[in-house]
Amino acid sequence: MQAKQSGTLVSGLAVLLAFQAAGAMLQLALHLQVPGSVLGFFLLWAALATGWLPLAVVEEAADLLLRHLLLLFTPVVVGVLPYLPMIRDQAWLLAAAIIVGTCSTALLTGWLAQSLLNRLDARRTPHSEASGFVSSGDLQTADLQAPGTTSGQHSLGRKPDAQQHTAKPEPAESGDGA
Amino acid sequence: MSSPIAQFTNNPLFGIAITVVIYTLAATLHAKLRTQLLNPLVVTAVAVMLILTTLQIPVTHYRLGGDMITFWLGPATVALAVPLHRQVQAWWRYMPALTLATLLGTVAGLSGAPLVALAWHTNRNLVLALVPRSVTTPIAIELARTLGAVPEITAAFVIVTGVLGHICGPRLLTLAGVHHPVARGLAVGVAAHGIGTARMLTESEQAGAASGMGMSLAGLLTALIIGGYATCFLVR
């Protein structure tokens, strides 16, 4: 993986830490029960989805941390050691409870998600695909066409407002909507 | 004053070195043998626990370095937004369905284990500690405090849940006929939070991203449900 033009490992880590800090401040300010890192996750997702932050800035650092996520969890697992005697008395019962709870959650979520996803895919037609996001898609199409239609004028007399139009970054999915 | 071993271990270097070295060995072994029985997380944790127990090294010494590794779980949680962003453009139309599946799975997770424990007349403290067990550790610890449970016991249950989902989750879903990568990832993320997500990231980026989203959605929904319950029914 080559160092990218707009992002390095350190700048990526800085961005991740900054978003975590922003999430922590949000948690404190709003007295939320959700930890700062989870709020930071949603903030970073929003920043990437809106195009405010280019993916290349965080990509390398994020991929590094996620590739070694198991390593990061190891000390947490070791931290259970002091509590083993406390749990041992009812270990089998607790194991049964946790197995039932975990398996039922995984199976219910998995089955439900798969059947809903398959149903949505089966219903997929050109007509229904456009529904829901048709307005934003049309807007983007119009927006993209604007510089094209004015291209004649563009070559004759440079229109500053037309240039602003083209400079505005648009989400990549505009092609899907059209 | 203290023994040479204690002098060496009472230093962040010990915890970091032992974890990273054993993890690297375990990951190499795992890559060569390709069996989930030698899961690197479980192998490393058990090996470190055995070393600490047999050499009688206090866990507080290990945590000096261990906590420095754990710290990076925070930025790693934020980093889950990257695979999610890469995948999610294809998912917008599925979001209501995925949220519904997450909600029902979360409710099953919140009620399932405590109900089993209650049926056996378990100690009330343990039942309460079981409730927030399927969400990521920081959320679970906060919620355990909200419920009046012992946070450390909840943390232990969170880890056991995560390791269980990490090892058995994908196989269980395959047996149950769940093959859609997004459904598989979501299910393991909702049931087994970040430790499950770490496994799904090795299955495919799509499954890993779905797992990260399942974990975050489940964390948020669980916090909303327990926080709402506590606000309405528990007098502080």
GROMACS .gro file of N, CA and C in nm, chain A residues 80 83 87 98, chain B residues 151-161:
model
   45
   80VAL      N    1  -1.060  -1.051   3.232
   80VAL     CA    2  -1.164  -1.129   3.299
   80VAL      C    3  -1.104  -1.213   3.411
   83TYR      N    4  -1.206  -1.207   3.777
   83TYR     CA    5  -1.347  -1.231   3.807
   83TYR      C    6  -1.387  -1.376   3.787
   87ILE      N    7  -1.741  -1.595   3.918
   87ILE     CA    8  -1.836  -1.648   3.821
   87ILE      C    9  -1.843  -1.801   3.831
   98ILE      N   10  -2.588  -1.750   2.850
   98ILE     CA   11  -2.522  -1.670   2.747
   98ILE      C   12  -2.533  -1.737   2.610
  329PRO      N   13  -2.035  -0.363   3.720
  329PRO     CA   14  -1.981  -0.345   3.585
  329PRO      C   15  -1.877  -0.450   3.546
  330GLU      N   16  -1.790  -0.490   3.641
  330GLU     CA   17  -1.685  -0.586   3.605
  330GLU      C   18  -1.743  -0.721   3.564
  331ILE      N   19  -1.850  -0.764   3.634
  331ILE     CA   20  -1.910  -0.893   3.598
  331ILE      C   21  -1.974  -0.881   3.459
  332THR      N   22  -2.041  -0.767   3.435
  332THR     CA   23  -2.097  -0.745   3.303
  332THR      C   24  -1.987  -0.750   3.197
  333ALA      N   25  -1.873  -0.686   3.226
  333ALA     CA   26  -1.762  -0.686   3.130
  333ALA      C   27  -1.719  -0.829   3.099
  334ALA      N   28  -1.712  -0.913   3.202
  334ALA     CA   29  -1.674  -1.053   3.179
  334ALA      C   30  -1.777  -1.122   3.090
  335PHE      N   31  -1.907  -1.097   3.114
  335PHE     CA   32  -2.011  -1.159   3.030
  335PHE      C   33  -2.004  -1.107   2.887
  336VAL      N   34  -1.974  -0.978   2.873
  336VAL     CA   35  -1.961  -0.919   2.739
  336VAL      C   36  -1.852  -0.993   2.661
  337ILE      N   37  -1.739  -1.018   2.729
  337ILE     CA   38  -1.626  -1.083   2.663
  337ILE      C   39  -1.662  -1.227   2.626
  338VAL      N   40  -1.725  -1.299   2.721
  338VAL     CA   41  -1.763  -1.438   2.694
  338VAL      C   42  -1.860  -1.442   2.575
  339THR      N   43  -1.957  -1.349   2.576
  339THR     CA   44  -2.052  -1.342   2.465
  339THR      C   45  -1.981  -1.317   2.333
   0.00000   0.00000   0.00000
